[in-house]
Short mmCIF file of C-alpha atoms in Angstrom, two decimals:
data_model
loop_
_atom_site.label_atom_id
_atom_site.label_comp_id
_atom_site.label_asym_id
_atom_site.label_seq_id
_atom_site.Cartn_x
_atom_site.Cartn_y
_atom_site.Cartn_z
CA GLY K 288 104.55 94.42 76.41
CA ALA K 289 106.37 92.57 79.79
CA VAL K 290 105.89 88.75 80.31
CA VAL K 291 105.54 87.22 83.56
CA SER K 292 104.85 83.66 84.26
CA GLN K 293 104.53 81.61 86.69
CA HIS K 294 104.96 77.65 87.80
CA PRO K 295 103.13 75.54 88.17
CA SER K 296 99.70 76.60 86.53
CA TRP K 297 97.80 74.38 89.26
CA VAL K 298 99.29 71.89 92.23
CA ILE K 299 97.80 69.92 94.57
CA CYS K 300 98.90 68.75 97.76
CA LYS K 301 98.45 67.10 101.11
CA SER K 302 98.02 68.88 104.04
CA GLY K 303 100.74 69.18 106.19
CA THR K 304 103.01 69.43 102.63
CA SER K 305 104.73 72.58 101.41
CA VAL K 306 104.34 73.69 98.12
CA LYS K 307 106.87 76.38 96.35
CA ILE K 308 105.42 78.90 93.48
CA GLU K 309 108.06 80.53 91.46
CA CYS K 310 107.14 83.92 89.12
CA ARG K 311 109.15 84.90 86.80
CA SER K 312 109.99 88.14 84.34
CA LEU K 313 111.04 87.08 81.26
CA ASP K 314 112.37 90.26 79.24
CA PHE K 315 112.56 92.79 82.36
CA GLN K 316 113.87 93.29 85.39
CA ALA K 317 111.55 92.86 88.13
CA THR K 318 113.27 95.42 90.95
CA THR K 319 109.63 94.47 92.91
CA MET K 320 107.59 91.92 92.62
CA PHE K 321 103.64 91.55 94.52
CA TRP K 322 102.02 88.56 95.72
CA TYR K 323 98.27 88.26 95.57
CA ARG K 324 95.55 85.66 96.52
CA GLN K 325 92.32 85.39 94.81
CA PHE K 326 89.51 83.46 96.12
CA PRO K 327 86.40 82.49 93.98
CA LYS K 328 84.08 85.53 92.74
CA GLN K 329 86.55 88.33 94.97
CA SER K 330 88.97 90.51 94.43
CA LEU K 331 92.63 90.14 94.45
CA MET K 332 93.78 90.69 97.98
CA LEU K 333 97.92 91.72 98.33
CA MET K 334 99.78 89.46 100.32
CA ALA K 335 103.30 90.84 100.25
CA THR K 336 105.39 93.49 98.59
CA SER K 337 109.17 92.51 97.52
CA ASN K 338 112.52 93.71 96.75
CA GLU K 339 115.32 92.31 94.96
CA GLY K 340 117.92 91.35 97.62
CA SER K 341 115.70 92.51 100.63
CA LYS K 342 113.13 90.82 103.11
CA ALA K 343 109.32 90.73 101.87
CA THR K 344 106.75 93.37 103.65
CA TYR K 345 103.62 91.28 104.37
CA GLU K 346 100.34 93.13 104.61
CA GLN K 347 98.48 92.80 107.88
CA GLY K 348 96.95 89.77 108.91
CA VAL K 349 99.36 87.65 106.47
CA GLU K 350 101.24 84.68 108.26
CA LYS K 351 105.37 85.42 106.88
CA ASP K 352 106.16 82.28 108.51
CA LYS K 353 103.17 80.41 106.32
CA PHE K 354 103.91 81.98 103.40
CA LEU K 355 107.48 82.50 102.75
CA ILE K 356 108.65 84.99 100.23
CA ASN K 357 112.23 84.96 98.26
CA HIS K 358 113.28 87.58 95.90
CA ALA K 359 116.64 86.54 94.91
CA SER K 360 117.40 88.05 91.98
CA LEU K 361 115.77 90.51 89.69
CA THR K 362 113.72 88.00 87.56
CA LEU K 363 112.59 85.39 90.46
CA SER K 364 110.67 85.60 93.23
CA THR K 365 109.50 82.56 95.03
CA LEU K 366 106.07 81.80 97.50
CA THR K 367 106.17 78.83 99.59
CA VAL K 368 103.19 77.89 101.57
CA THR K 369 104.48 75.83 104.34
CA SER K 370 102.06 73.39 106.01
CA ALA K 371 99.30 73.57 103.94
CA HIS K 372 96.18 73.08 105.14
CA PRO K 373 92.73 73.26 102.95
CA GLU K 374 92.01 76.83 103.80
CA ASP K 375 94.96 78.00 101.88
CA SER K 376 93.50 76.48 99.10
CA SER K 377 93.26 79.37 96.47
CA PHE K 378 94.43 81.28 93.23
CA TYR K 379 98.02 82.82 93.75
CA ILE K 380 98.90 85.52 91.52
CA CYS K 381 102.35 87.45 90.95
CA SER K 382 102.85 90.65 89.68
CA ALA K 383 106.14 92.28 88.27
CA ARG K 384 107.53 95.92 88.44
CA GLY K 385 110.24 97.04 86.77
CA ASP K 386 111.33 100.68 86.20
CA ARG K 387 107.84 102.05 85.66
CA ILE K 388 106.42 102.75 88.65
CA TYR K 389 102.52 102.38 88.23
CA GLU K 390 103.12 99.74 85.42
CA GLN K 391 102.77 95.92 86.92
CA TYR K 392 102.61 93.07 84.98
CA PHE K 393 100.53 90.26 85.81
CA GLY K 394 101.65 86.49 85.90
CA PRO K 395 98.96 83.65 85.02
CA GLY K 396 98.15 82.67 88.26
CA THR K 397 98.85 79.24 90.26
CA ARG K 398 95.61 77.20 91.57
CA LEU K 399 96.40 75.52 95.00
CA THR K 400 94.34 72.96 96.34
CA VAL K 401 94.94 71.05 99.48
CA THR K 402 93.53 67.99 100.38
CA GLY A 215 92.34 103.05 104.02
CA ASP A 216 91.89 102.89 100.44
CA SER A 217 89.44 100.97 98.75
CA VAL A 218 87.57 100.48 95.49
CA THR A 219 83.78 99.60 94.81
CA GLN A 220 82.98 98.07 91.73
CA MET A 221 79.39 97.45 90.37
CA GLU A 222 78.25 93.95 90.72
CA GLY A 223 78.34 91.32 88.06
CA PRO A 224 77.91 89.43 85.58
CA VAL A 225 76.97 92.02 83.03
CA THR A 226 75.10 90.20 79.99
CA LEU A 227 75.18 91.75 76.95
CA SER A 228 74.35 91.40 73.26
CA GLU A 229 76.92 92.39 70.68
CA GLU A 230 77.62 95.99 69.93
CA ALA A 231 75.41 97.03 72.74
CA PHE A 232 76.90 99.75 74.95
CA LEU A 233 78.77 98.84 78.18
CA THR A 234 79.62 100.67 81.76
CA ILE A 235 80.77 99.42 84.79
CA ASN A 236 80.95 101.52 87.59
CA CYS A 237 83.68 102.48 89.76
CA THR A 238 84.26 104.68 93.24
CA TYR A 239 86.91 104.72 95.09
CA THR A 240 88.34 105.96 98.26
CA ALA A 241 91.68 107.27 98.83
CA THR A 242 93.74 108.98 100.89
CA GLY A 243 95.89 110.87 98.82
CA TYR A 244 96.00 111.49 94.82
CA PRO A 245 95.61 108.25 93.31
CA SER A 246 96.22 106.85 90.19
CA LEU A 247 93.40 104.89 88.92
CA PHE A 248 93.60 101.60 86.51
CA TRP A 249 91.05 98.96 84.66
CA TYR A 250 92.63 95.60 84.39
CA VAL A 251 91.20 92.83 82.03
CA GLN A 252 91.26 89.44 82.63
CA TYR A 253 90.55 86.55 79.57
CA PRO A 254 90.08 83.37 80.85
CA GLY A 255 92.99 81.36 81.60
CA GLU A 256 95.28 84.30 81.62
CA GLY A 257 96.71 87.02 83.96
CA LEU A 258 95.77 90.30 84.49
CA GLN A 259 96.32 92.75 81.87
CA LEU A 260 96.02 96.77 82.14
CA LEU A 261 93.57 98.25 79.87
CA LEU A 262 93.85 101.77 80.80
CA LYS A 263 94.81 103.89 83.25
CA ALA A 264 94.27 107.74 84.48
CA THR A 265 97.00 109.35 86.49
CA LYS A 266 95.15 112.23 87.71
CA ALA A 267 91.86 114.34 87.91
CA ASP A 268 90.03 114.74 84.50
CA ASP A 269 92.64 112.88 82.51
CA LYS A 270 90.83 109.98 80.62
CA GLY A 271 91.90 106.65 79.99
CA SER A 272 91.30 104.98 76.59
CA ASN A 273 92.12 101.63 74.68
CA LYS A 274 90.52 99.52 72.47
CA GLY A 275 87.70 101.14 72.09
CA PHE A 276 86.94 101.39 75.97
CA GLU A 277 87.18 104.63 78.14
CA ALA A 278 87.64 106.01 81.41
CA THR A 279 87.69 109.62 82.76
CA TYR A 280 88.96 110.24 86.66
CA ARG A 281 86.04 112.44 88.05
CA LYS A 282 88.04 113.25 91.73
CA GLU A 283 84.33 115.03 92.37
CA THR A 284 82.74 112.21 92.52
CA THR A 285 84.97 109.74 93.17
CA SER A 286 84.66 107.57 90.10
CA PHE A 287 86.60 105.87 86.90
CA HIS A 288 83.58 104.40 85.42
CA LEU A 289 84.48 102.09 82.14
CA GLU A 290 82.70 102.44 78.61
CA LYS A 291 82.68 101.01 75.52
CA GLY A 292 80.26 101.69 73.05
CA SER A 293 79.80 98.90 70.94
CA VAL A 294 81.22 95.76 72.56
CA GLN A 295 82.54 92.64 71.14
CA VAL A 296 82.23 88.75 71.99
CA SER A 297 86.04 89.09 72.46
CA ASP A 298 85.24 91.73 75.45
CA SER A 299 84.19 88.92 77.38
CA ALA A 300 85.86 88.66 80.09
CA VAL A 301 86.39 89.98 83.91
CA TYR A 302 87.40 93.52 84.70
CA PHE A 303 89.10 95.17 87.86
CA CYS A 304 89.23 98.39 88.94
CA ALA A 305 92.19 99.38 90.76
CA LEU A 306 93.92 102.50 91.87
CA SER A 307 97.29 103.25 93.51
CA ASP A 308 98.00 105.44 96.34
CA PRO A 309 101.36 106.98 95.87
CA GLY A 310 100.92 108.83 99.23
CA GLY A 311 100.31 105.24 101.15
CA THR A 312 103.34 103.44 102.78
CA SER A 313 103.35 100.46 99.66
CA TYR A 314 104.38 102.87 97.17
CA GLY A 315 102.84 101.44 93.70
CA LYS A 316 100.43 98.95 96.02
CA LEU A 317 97.21 98.30 93.81
CA THR A 318 93.85 98.02 95.80
CA PHE A 319 91.27 96.24 93.36
CA GLY A 320 87.69 95.99 93.20
CA GLN A 321 85.99 93.08 93.15
CA GLY A 322 85.42 92.43 89.70
CA THR A 323 82.86 92.61 87.09
CA ILE A 324 81.89 89.45 84.77
CA LEU A 325 81.06 90.43 81.34
CA THR A 326 79.69 88.18 78.64
CA VAL A 327 79.30 89.29 75.22
CA HIS A 328 76.19 87.28 73.50
CA PRO A 329 76.51 87.13 69.41
#
């Protein structure tokens, strides 16, 4: 099956700093990538949808100036958490979709801890 | 809006026991329905799917039938194994929505199978 990687797998940063998380599709072209946030023992919440070469579409309640998403190529999307605060600590998961519209392939996730 | 409700866990079973994880949904259009599985330390993987009413998805001994009349997509397996221990997510994708292909997830059910 298709493989999606995320880097880093975990990161600790200080409050006020910015953190960048990468999501890569390793063996297919991802025309659309999704970014999710998962709190402990809770479901995945979609944060934004990005199409290659276009601006991301953010879900209601997600601050676009805080969670910057870039999808500059068909194999790479990045999520930058700007001016991170402890409440941004969470598990961030990306998924990618190629030409099979209903099939999304998920990355292993990135654990962000803001101290 | 769209929503998915799963039975609360955690679920603990002995090996070879019968498994049922209930899932019901609310959607505005005619959704496709999915079960995803997340093994410890790994990303979500598609377990099975059904795209229209009365379809049965099946994979690795797991089955789920798309029941439009009861808006349900319950996951079943006749004989679970220790290796089935994971978190299971029910999800829907509503092509009638504005975010084409967007997945809405249930809260996840933790399954633990003991030898």
